[in-house]
Amino acid sequence: MSLPYENATSGNNAINDIQKMLRAFGCTKFGTGEDFETGELFVQFEHRGRQVILKASARGYAAAWLREHPYGPRVRATRADHEAKALKIGGVAVYSILRDWVKGQVTAIEIGMLTFEAAFLSHILLPSGHTVIEHVQQQKLIPQEVHGG
C-alpha cells in the first residue's frame, strides 16, 4: 500500500495553489520557507490582522515513508541514498498536504462550517512569536499527548 502523497510531483505547484487560495480568501501577506535545522517547511499568511503559520515536517513524512519502504537487499541504492530519497519525497509531499488542508479549512470557513478562528486557532501567532498551540502546550493547559508503542 502506498503512503498518501508519496507520488506528489511539485511542491512549487502546491505552494502556488496555496497562495492563490489564500489571496482569493482575502489574505494580504503570504510567504513560505524551510527550517533546515528541523526539516520543517512552513507557510505563513495574514488574514484581517491575524498572522498564521502552518508547519509541516519533511523529516516526519520521510520517516513514515521509510516505514512503508524500508531499506533492504532489494533496494538498489545505498542506505544514505534511500534516506535522501525519502527526505526529497517528504519535501514535496508536505506542501501538497498543506495545500489540501488549507483548501479544506478555507472551504469550511466559506460554507459557514467553521469560523476563521476555529479553523486556524492553533496556528495563529501570538505577540510572543509562539503559536497558540505552542503556548497551550508550554503552559500545560491541556493534557499532553501520550505516544503508544
CSV table of N, CA and C in Angstrom, one decimal:
chain,number,residue,atom,x,y,z
A,1,MET,N,0.8,-1.2,0.0
A,1,MET,CA,0.0,0.0,0.0
A,1,MET,C,0.9,1.2,0.0
A,2,SER,N,0.5,2.2,-0.8
A,2,SER,CA,1.4,3.4,-0.9
A,2,SER,C,0.9,4.4,0.2
A,3,LEU,N,1.9,5.3,0.6
A,3,LEU,CA,1.6,6.3,1.5
A,3,LEU,C,1.0,7.5,0.8
A,4,PRO,N,-0.1,8.1,1.3
A,4,PRO,CA,-0.7,9.2,0.6
A,4,PRO,C,0.3,10.3,0.4
A,5,TYR,N,0.2,10.9,-0.8
A,5,TYR,CA,1.1,12.0,-1.3
A,5,TYR,C,2.5,11.6,-1.7
A,6,GLU,N,2.9,10.3,-1.6
A,6,GLU,CA,4.2,9.9,-1.9
A,6,GLU,C,4.6,10.1,-3.4
A,7,ASN,N,3.5,10.2,-4.2
A,7,ASN,CA,3.8,10.4,-5.7
A,7,ASN,C,3.5,11.8,-6.1
A,8,ALA,N,3.4,12.8,-5.1
A,8,ALA,CA,3.3,14.2,-5.5
A,8,ALA,C,4.5,14.6,-6.3
A,9,THR,N,4.3,15.5,-7.2
A,9,THR,CA,5.4,15.8,-8.1
A,9,THR,C,5.9,17.2,-8.0
A,10,SER,N,5.2,18.1,-7.5
A,10,SER,CA,5.7,19.5,-7.5
A,10,SER,C,5.3,20.3,-6.3
A,11,GLY,N,6.2,20.5,-5.4
A,11,GLY,CA,6.0,21.4,-4.3
A,11,GLY,C,5.7,22.8,-4.7
A,12,ASN,N,6.3,23.2,-5.8
A,12,ASN,CA,6.1,24.6,-6.2
A,12,ASN,C,4.6,24.8,-6.7
A,13,ASN,N,4.1,23.8,-7.4
A,13,ASN,CA,2.7,23.9,-7.8
A,13,ASN,C,1.7,24.0,-6.6
A,14,ALA,N,2.0,23.2,-5.6
A,14,ALA,CA,1.2,23.2,-4.3
A,14,ALA,C,1.3,24.6,-3.7
A,15,ILE,N,2.5,25.2,-3.6
A,15,ILE,CA,2.8,26.5,-3.0
A,15,ILE,C,1.9,27.5,-3.8
A,16,ASN,N,2.0,27.5,-5.1
A,16,ASN,CA,1.3,28.5,-5.9
A,16,ASN,C,-0.2,28.3,-5.7
A,17,ASP,N,-0.7,27.1,-5.5
A,17,ASP,CA,-2.1,26.8,-5.3
A,17,ASP,C,-2.5,27.4,-3.9
A,18,ILE,N,-1.7,27.2,-2.9
A,18,ILE,CA,-2.0,27.7,-1.6
A,18,ILE,C,-2.1,29.3,-1.6
A,19,GLN,N,-1.1,29.9,-2.3
A,19,GLN,CA,-1.1,31.3,-2.4
A,19,GLN,C,-2.3,31.9,-3.1
A,20,LYS,N,-2.7,31.3,-4.2
A,20,LYS,CA,-3.9,31.7,-4.9
A,20,LYS,C,-5.2,31.6,-4.0
A,21,MET,N,-5.3,30.4,-3.3
A,21,MET,CA,-6.4,30.2,-2.5
A,21,MET,C,-6.5,31.3,-1.4
A,22,LEU,N,-5.4,31.5,-0.7
A,22,LEU,CA,-5.4,32.4,0.4
A,22,LEU,C,-5.6,33.9,-0.1
A,23,ARG,N,-5.1,34.2,-1.3
A,23,ARG,CA,-5.3,35.5,-1.8
A,23,ARG,C,-6.8,35.7,-2.1
A,24,ALA,N,-7.4,34.7,-2.7
A,24,ALA,CA,-8.8,34.8,-3.0
A,24,ALA,C,-9.7,34.9,-1.7
A,25,PHE,N,-9.1,34.3,-0.7
A,25,PHE,CA,-9.8,34.3,0.6
A,25,PHE,C,-9.7,35.6,1.3
A,26,GLY,N,-8.8,36.5,0.9
A,26,GLY,CA,-8.6,37.8,1.5
A,26,GLY,C,-7.4,38.0,2.3
A,27,CYS,N,-6.4,37.1,2.2
A,27,CYS,CA,-5.2,37.2,2.9
A,27,CYS,C,-4.3,38.3,2.2
A,28,THR,N,-3.6,39.0,3.0
A,28,THR,CA,-2.9,40.2,2.5
A,28,THR,C,-1.4,39.9,2.4
A,29,LYS,N,-0.9,38.9,3.1
A,29,LYS,CA,0.5,38.6,3.1
A,29,LYS,C,0.7,37.1,3.0
A,30,PHE,N,1.8,36.7,2.4
A,30,PHE,CA,2.0,35.2,2.1
A,30,PHE,C,3.5,35.0,2.0
A,31,GLY,N,3.9,33.9,2.6
A,31,GLY,CA,5.3,33.5,2.5
A,31,GLY,C,5.5,32.1,2.8
A,32,THR,N,6.6,31.5,2.3
A,32,THR,CA,6.9,30.1,2.6
A,32,THR,C,8.4,30.0,2.9
A,33,GLY,N,8.8,29.0,3.5
A,33,GLY,CA,10.2,28.8,3.8
A,33,GLY,C,10.5,27.4,4.4
A,34,GLU,N,11.7,27.2,4.7
A,34,GLU,CA,12.2,26.0,5.3
A,34,GLU,C,13.2,26.2,6.4
A,35,ASP,N,13.0,25.4,7.5
A,35,ASP,CA,13.9,25.4,8.6
A,35,ASP,C,14.8,24.2,8.3
A,36,PHE,N,16.1,24.5,7.9
A,36,PHE,CA,16.9,23.3,7.5
A,36,PHE,C,17.3,22.5,8.8
A,37,GLU,N,17.4,23.2,9.9
A,37,GLU,CA,17.8,22.5,11.2
A,37,GLU,C,16.7,21.5,11.6
A,38,THR,N,15.4,21.9,11.5
A,38,THR,CA,14.4,21.0,12.0
A,38,THR,C,13.8,20.1,10.9
A,39,GLY,N,14.0,20.5,9.6
A,39,GLY,CA,13.4,19.8,8.5
A,39,GLY,C,11.9,20.2,8.3
A,40,GLU,N,11.5,21.4,8.9
A,40,GLU,CA,10.2,21.8,8.8
A,40,GLU,C,10.0,22.8,7.6
A,41,LEU,N,8.9,22.6,6.9
A,41,LEU,CA,8.5,23.6,5.9
A,41,LEU,C,7.4,24.4,6.5
A,42,PHE,N,7.3,25.7,6.1
A,42,PHE,CA,6.2,26.5,6.6
A,42,PHE,C,5.6,27.4,5.6
A,43,VAL,N,4.3,27.7,5.9
A,43,VAL,CA,3.5,28.6,5.1
A,43,VAL,C,3.0,29.6,6.1
A,44,GLN,N,3.3,30.9,5.8
A,44,GLN,CA,2.8,32.0,6.7
A,44,GLN,C,1.9,32.9,5.9
A,45,PHE,N,0.9,33.4,6.6
A,45,PHE,CA,0.0,34.3,5.9
A,45,PHE,C,-0.7,35.2,7.0
A,46,GLU,N,-1.3,36.3,6.5
A,46,GLU,CA,-2.0,37.2,7.3
A,46,GLU,C,-3.4,37.4,6.8
A,47,HIS,N,-4.4,37.3,7.7
A,47,HIS,CA,-5.8,37.5,7.4
A,47,HIS,C,-6.4,38.4,8.4
A,48,ARG,N,-6.9,39.5,8.0
A,48,ARG,CA,-7.5,40.5,8.9
A,48,ARG,C,-6.7,40.8,10.1
A,49,GLY,N,-5.4,41.0,9.9
A,49,GLY,CA,-4.5,41.4,11.0
A,49,GLY,C,-4.0,40.2,11.8
A,50,ARG,N,-4.5,39.0,11.5
A,50,ARG,CA,-4.0,37.8,12.3
A,50,ARG,C,-3.0,37.1,11.5
A,51,GLN,N,-1.8,36.9,12.0
A,51,GLN,CA,-0.7,36.1,11.4
A,51,GLN,C,-0.9,34.7,11.7
A,52,VAL,N,-0.7,33.8,10.7
A,52,VAL,CA,-0.9,32.4,10.9
A,52,VAL,C,0.4,31.7,10.3
A,53,ILE,N,0.9,30.7,11.0
A,53,ILE,CA,2.0,29.9,10.5
A,53,ILE,C,1.6,28.5,10.5
A,54,LEU,N,1.7,27.8,9.4
A,54,LEU,CA,1.5,26.4,9.3
A,54,LEU,C,2.8,25.7,9.1
A,55,LYS,N,3.1,24.7,9.8
A,55,LYS,CA,4.4,24.0,9.7
A,55,LYS,C,4.1,22.5,9.4
A,56,ALA,N,5.0,22.0,8.6
A,56,ALA,CA,4.9,20.5,8.3
A,56,ALA,C,6.3,20.0,8.2
A,57,SER,N,6.5,18.8,8.7
A,57,SER,CA,7.8,18.2,8.8
A,57,SER,C,8.1,17.3,7.6
A,58,ALA,N,9.1,17.7,6.8
A,58,ALA,CA,9.5,16.8,5.7
A,58,ALA,C,10.2,15.6,6.3
A,59,ARG,N,10.9,15.8,7.4
A,59,ARG,CA,11.6,14.6,8.1
A,59,ARG,C,10.5,13.7,8.7
A,60,GLY,N,9.4,14.2,9.2
A,60,GLY,CA,8.4,13.3,9.7
A,60,GLY,C,7.8,12.5,8.6
A,61,TYR,N,7.5,13.1,7.5
A,61,TYR,CA,7.0,12.4,6.3
A,61,TYR,C,8.0,11.4,5.8
A,62,ALA,N,9.3,11.7,5.8
A,62,ALA,CA,10.3,10.8,5.3
A,62,ALA,C,10.4,9.6,6.2
A,63,ALA,N,10.2,9.8,7.5
A,63,ALA,CA,10.2,8.7,8.5
A,63,ALA,C,9.1,7.7,8.2
A,64,ALA,N,7.9,8.3,7.9
A,64,ALA,CA,6.7,7.5,7.6
A,64,ALA,C,7.0,6.7,6.3
A,65,TRP,N,7.6,7.4,5.3
A,65,TRP,CA,7.9,6.8,4.0
A,65,TRP,C,8.8,5.6,4.2
A,66,LEU,N,9.8,5.8,5.1
A,66,LEU,CA,10.8,4.7,5.3
A,66,LEU,C,10.2,3.6,6.0
A,67,ARG,N,9.1,3.8,6.8
A,67,ARG,CA,8.4,2.7,7.5
A,67,ARG,C,7.7,1.9,6.4
A,68,GLU,N,7.2,2.6,5.4
A,68,GLU,CA,6.4,1.9,4.3
A,68,GLU,C,7.4,1.3,3.3
A,69,HIS,N,8.6,1.8,3.2
A,69,HIS,CA,9.6,1.4,2.2
A,69,HIS,C,10.9,1.2,2.9
A,70,PRO,N,11.0,0.2,3.7
A,70,PRO,CA,12.3,0.1,4.5
A,70,PRO,C,13.5,-0.3,3.6
A,71,TYR,N,14.6,0.1,4.1
A,71,TYR,CA,15.8,-0.3,3.3
A,71,TYR,C,16.1,-1.8,3.5
A,72,GLY,N,16.5,-2.4,2.4
A,72,GLY,CA,16.7,-3.8,2.5
A,72,GLY,C,17.5,-4.3,1.2
A,73,PRO,N,17.7,-5.5,1.1
A,73,PRO,CA,18.5,-6.0,0.0
A,73,PRO,C,17.9,-5.8,-1.4
A,74,ARG,N,16.6,-5.5,-1.5
A,74,ARG,CA,16.0,-5.3,-2.8
A,74,ARG,C,16.1,-3.8,-3.2
A,75,VAL,N,16.6,-3.0,-2.3
A,75,VAL,CA,16.7,-1.5,-2.7
A,75,VAL,C,18.0,-1.4,-3.4
A,76,ARG,N,17.9,-0.8,-4.6
A,76,ARG,CA,19.1,-0.6,-5.5
A,76,ARG,C,19.7,0.8,-5.2
A,77,ALA,N,20.1,1.0,-4.0
A,77,ALA,CA,20.7,2.3,-3.6
A,77,ALA,C,21.4,2.0,-2.3
A,78,THR,N,22.3,2.9,-1.9
A,78,THR,CA,22.9,2.9,-0.6
A,78,THR,C,21.8,3.3,0.4
A,79,ARG,N,22.0,2.9,1.7
A,79,ARG,CA,21.1,3.4,2.7
A,79,ARG,C,21.0,4.9,2.8
A,80,ALA,N,22.1,5.6,2.6
A,80,ALA,CA,22.1,7.1,2.6
A,80,ALA,C,21.3,7.6,1.5
A,81,ASP,N,21.5,7.0,0.3
A,81,ASP,CA,20.7,7.5,-0.9
A,81,ASP,C,19.2,7.2,-0.7
A,82,HIS,N,18.9,6.1,-0.1
A,82,HIS,CA,17.5,5.7,0.1
A,82,HIS,C,16.8,6.7,1.1
A,83,GLU,N,17.6,7.1,2.2
A,83,GLU,CA,17.1,8.0,3.1
A,83,GLU,C,17.0,9.4,2.5
A,84,ALA,N,17.9,9.8,1.6
A,84,ALA,CA,17.9,11.1,0.9
A,84,ALA,C,16.7,11.1,0.0
A,85,LYS,N,16.3,10.0,-0.6
A,85,LYS,CA,15.1,9.9,-1.5
A,85,LYS,C,13.9,10.1,-0.6
A,86,ALA,N,13.9,9.5,0.6
A,86,ALA,CA,12.7,9.7,1.5
A,86,ALA,C,12.5,11.2,1.8
A,87,LEU,N,13.6,11.9,2.1
A,87,LEU,CA,13.5,13.3,2.5
A,87,LEU,C,13.1,14.1,1.3
A,88,LYS,N,13.5,13.8,0.1
A,88,LYS,CA,13.1,14.5,-1.0
A,88,LYS,C,11.6,14.4,-1.3
A,89,ILE,N,11.2,13.1,-1.2
A,89,ILE,CA,9.7,12.8,-1.3
A,89,ILE,C,8.9,13.6,-0.3
A,90,GLY,N,9.4,13.6,1.0
A,90,GLY,CA,8.8,14.3,2.1
A,90,GLY,C,8.7,15.8,1.8
A,91,GLY,N,9.7,16.4,1.3
A,91,GLY,CA,9.8,17.8,1.0
A,91,GLY,C,8.7,18.2,0.0
A,92,VAL,N,8.4,17.4,-0.9
A,92,VAL,CA,7.3,17.6,-1.9
A,92,VAL,C,6.0,17.3,-1.3
A,93,ALA,N,5.9,16.2,-0.7
A,93,ALA,CA,4.6,15.7,-0.2
A,93,ALA,C,4.0,16.7,0.8
A,94,VAL,N,4.8,17.2,1.7
A,94,VAL,CA,4.2,18.0,2.8
A,94,VAL,C,3.5,19.3,2.2
A,95,TYR,N,4.1,19.9,1.2
A,95,TYR,CA,3.4,21.0,0.6
A,95,TYR,C,2.1,20.6,0.0
A,96,SER,N,2.0,19.5,-0.6
A,96,SER,CA,0.7,19.0,-1.2
A,96,SER,C,-0.3,18.8,0.0
A,97,ILE,N,0.2,18.2,1.1
A,97,ILE,CA,-0.7,18.0,2.3
A,97,ILE,C,-1.2,19.3,2.8
A,98,LEU,N,-0.3,20.3,2.9
A,98,LEU,CA,-0.7,21.6,3.4
A,98,LEU,C,-1.7,22.3,2.4
A,99,ARG,N,-1.5,22.1,1.1
A,99,ARG,CA,-2.4,22.7,0.1
A,99,ARG,C,-3.8,22.1,0.4
A,100,ASP,N,-3.9,20.8,0.5
A,100,ASP,CA,-5.2,20.2,0.7
A,100,ASP,C,-5.8,20.5,2.0
A,101,TRP,N,-5.0,20.6,3.0
A,101,TRP,CA,-5.5,21.0,4.4
A,101,TRP,C,-6.1,22.4,4.3
A,102,VAL,N,-5.3,23.4,3.7
A,102,VAL,CA,-5.7,24.8,3.7
A,102,VAL,C,-7.0,24.8,2.8
A,103,LYS,N,-7.1,24.1,1.7
A,103,LYS,CA,-8.3,24.1,0.9
A,103,LYS,C,-9.5,23.7,1.7
A,104,GLY,N,-9.3,22.6,2.5
A,104,GLY,CA,-10.4,22.1,3.3
A,104,GLY,C,-10.8,23.1,4.4
A,105,GLN,N,-9.9,23.8,5.0
A,105,GLN,CA,-10.2,24.8,6.1
A,105,GLN,C,-10.9,26.0,5.5
A,106,VAL,N,-10.3,26.5,4.4
A,106,VAL,CA,-10.9,27.7,3.7
A,106,VAL,C,-12.3,27.4,3.3
A,107,THR,N,-12.5,26.2,2.7
A,107,THR,CA,-13.9,25.8,2.2
A,107,THR,C,-14.8,25.7,3.4
A,108,ALA,N,-14.4,25.1,4.5
A,108,ALA,CA,-15.2,25.0,5.7
A,108,ALA,C,-15.6,26.4,6.2
A,109,ILE,N,-14.7,27.4,6.2
A,109,ILE,CA,-15.0,28.7,6.6
A,109,ILE,C,-16.0,29.3,5.6
A,110,GLU,N,-15.8,29.2,4.3
A,110,GLU,CA,-16.7,29.8,3.3
A,110,GLU,C,-18.1,29.3,3.4
A,111,ILE,N,-18.3,28.0,3.8
A,111,ILE,CA,-19.6,27.5,3.8
A,111,ILE,C,-20.3,27.6,5.2
A,112,GLY,N,-19.5,28.3,6.1
A,112,GLY,CA,-20.1,28.5,7.4
A,112,GLY,C,-20.0,27.4,8.4
A,113,MET,N,-19.2,26.4,8.1
A,113,MET,CA,-19.0,25.2,8.9
A,113,MET,C,-18.1,25.6,10.1
A,114,LEU,N,-17.1,26.4,9.8
A,114,LEU,CA,-16.1,26.9,10.8
A,114,LEU,C,-15.9,28.4,10.7
A,115,THR,N,-15.5,29.0,11.8
A,115,THR,CA,-15.1,30.4,11.7
A,115,THR,C,-13.6,30.4,11.4
A,116,PHE,N,-13.0,31.5,11.0
A,116,PHE,CA,-11.6,31.6,10.8
A,116,PHE,C,-10.8,31.1,12.0
A,117,GLU,N,-11.3,31.6,13.2
A,117,GLU,CA,-10.6,31.3,14.4
A,117,GLU,C,-10.6,29.8,14.7
A,118,ALA,N,-11.8,29.1,14.5
A,118,ALA,CA,-11.9,27.7,14.7
A,118,ALA,C,-11.0,26.9,13.8
A,119,ALA,N,-10.9,27.4,12.6
A,119,ALA,CA,-10.1,26.6,11.6
A,119,ALA,C,-8.6,26.8,11.8
A,120,PHE,N,-8.2,28.0,12.2
A,120,PHE,CA,-6.7,28.2,12.3
A,120,PHE,C,-6.2,28.6,13.7
A,121,LEU,N,-7.1,28.5,14.7
A,121,LEU,CA,-6.7,29.0,16.1
A,121,LEU,C,-5.3,28.5,16.5
A,122,SER,N,-5.1,27.2,16.4
A,122,SER,CA,-3.8,26.7,17.0
A,122,SER,C,-2.6,27.2,16.3
A,123,HIS,N,-2.8,27.7,15.0
A,123,HIS,CA,-1.7,28.2,14.2
A,123,HIS,C,-1.5,29.7,14.2
A,124,ILE,N,-2.4,30.4,14.9
A,124,ILE,CA,-2.3,31.9,15.0
A,124,ILE,C,-1.1,32.3,15.8
A,125,LEU,N,-0.3,33.2,15.3
A,125,LEU,CA,0.9,33.7,16.0
A,125,LEU,C,0.5,34.7,17.1
A,126,LEU,N,1.0,34.5,18.3
A,126,LEU,CA,0.8,35.4,19.4
A,126,LEU,C,1.9,36.5,19.4
A,127,PRO,N,1.7,37.6,20.1
A,127,PRO,CA,2.8,38.6,20.2
A,127,PRO,C,4.1,38.0,20.6
A,128,SER,N,4.1,36.9,21.4
A,128,SER,CA,5.4,36.3,21.9
A,128,SER,C,6.2,35.7,20.7
A,129,GLY,N,5.5,35.5,19.6
A,129,GLY,CA,6.2,34.8,18.5
A,129,GLY,C,5.9,33.3,18.5
A,130,HIS,N,5.2,32.8,19.5
A,130,HIS,CA,4.7,31.4,19.5
A,130,HIS,C,3.3,31.3,19.0
A,131,THR,N,3.0,30.1,18.5
A,131,THR,CA,1.6,29.9,18.1
A,131,THR,C,0.8,29.6,19.3
A,132,VAL,N,-0.5,29.7,19.1
A,132,VAL,CA,-1.5,29.4,20.2
A,132,VAL,C,-1.2,28.0,20.8
A,133,ILE,N,-1.0,27.0,19.9
A,133,ILE,CA,-0.8,25.6,20.3
A,133,ILE,C,0.5,25.5,21.1
A,134,GLU,N,1.5,26.2,20.6
A,134,GLU,CA,2.8,26.1,21.3
A,134,GLU,C,2.7,26.7,22.8
A,135,HIS,N,1.9,27.8,22.9
A,135,HIS,CA,1.7,28.4,24.2
A,135,HIS,C,0.9,27.5,25.1
A,136,VAL,N,-0.2,26.9,24.5
A,136,VAL,CA,-1.0,26.0,25.3
A,136,VAL,C,-0.2,24.8,25.8
A,137,GLN,N,0.7,24.2,24.9
A,137,GLN,CA,1.5,23.1,25.3
A,137,GLN,C,2.5,23.5,26.4
A,138,GLN,N,3.2,24.6,26.2
A,138,GLN,CA,4.2,25.1,27.2
A,138,GLN,C,3.6,25.3,28.5
A,139,GLN,N,2.3,25.9,28.6
A,139,GLN,CA,1.7,26.1,29.8
A,139,GLN,C,1.0,24.9,30.4
A,140,LYS,N,1.0,23.8,29.6
A,140,LYS,CA,0.4,22.6,30.1
A,140,LYS,C,-1.1,22.8,30.4
A,141,LEU,N,-1.8,23.5,29.4
A,141,LEU,CA,-3.2,23.9,29.6
A,141,LEU,C,-4.1,22.7,29.2
A,142,ILE,N,-3.6,21.8,28.4
A,142,ILE,CA,-4.3,20.6,28.0
A,142,ILE,C,-3.4,19.4,28.3
A,143,PRO,N,-4.0,18.2,28.5
A,143,PRO,CA,-3.1,17.0,28.8
A,143,PRO,C,-2.2,16.8,27.6
A,144,GLN,N,-1.0,16.4,27.9
A,144,GLN,CA,0.0,16.1,26.8
A,144,GLN,C,-0.4,14.8,26.1
A,145,GLU,N,-0.1,14.8,24.8
A,145,GLU,CA,-0.4,13.6,24.0
A,145,GLU,C,0.5,12.4,24.5
A,146,VAL,N,-0.1,11.3,24.6
A,146,VAL,CA,0.6,10.1,25.0
A,146,VAL,C,0.9,9.2,23.8
A,147,HIS,N,2.1,8.9,23.5
A,147,HIS,CA,2.5,8.1,22.4
A,147,HIS,C,2.6,6.6,22.8
A,148,GLY,N,1.8,5.8,22.2
A,148,GLY,CA,1.8,4.4,22.4
A,148,GLY,C,2.8,3.7,21.5
A,149,GLY,N,3.2,2.5,21.9
A,149,GLY,CA,4.2,1.9,21.0
A,149,GLY,C,4.3,0.4,21.1
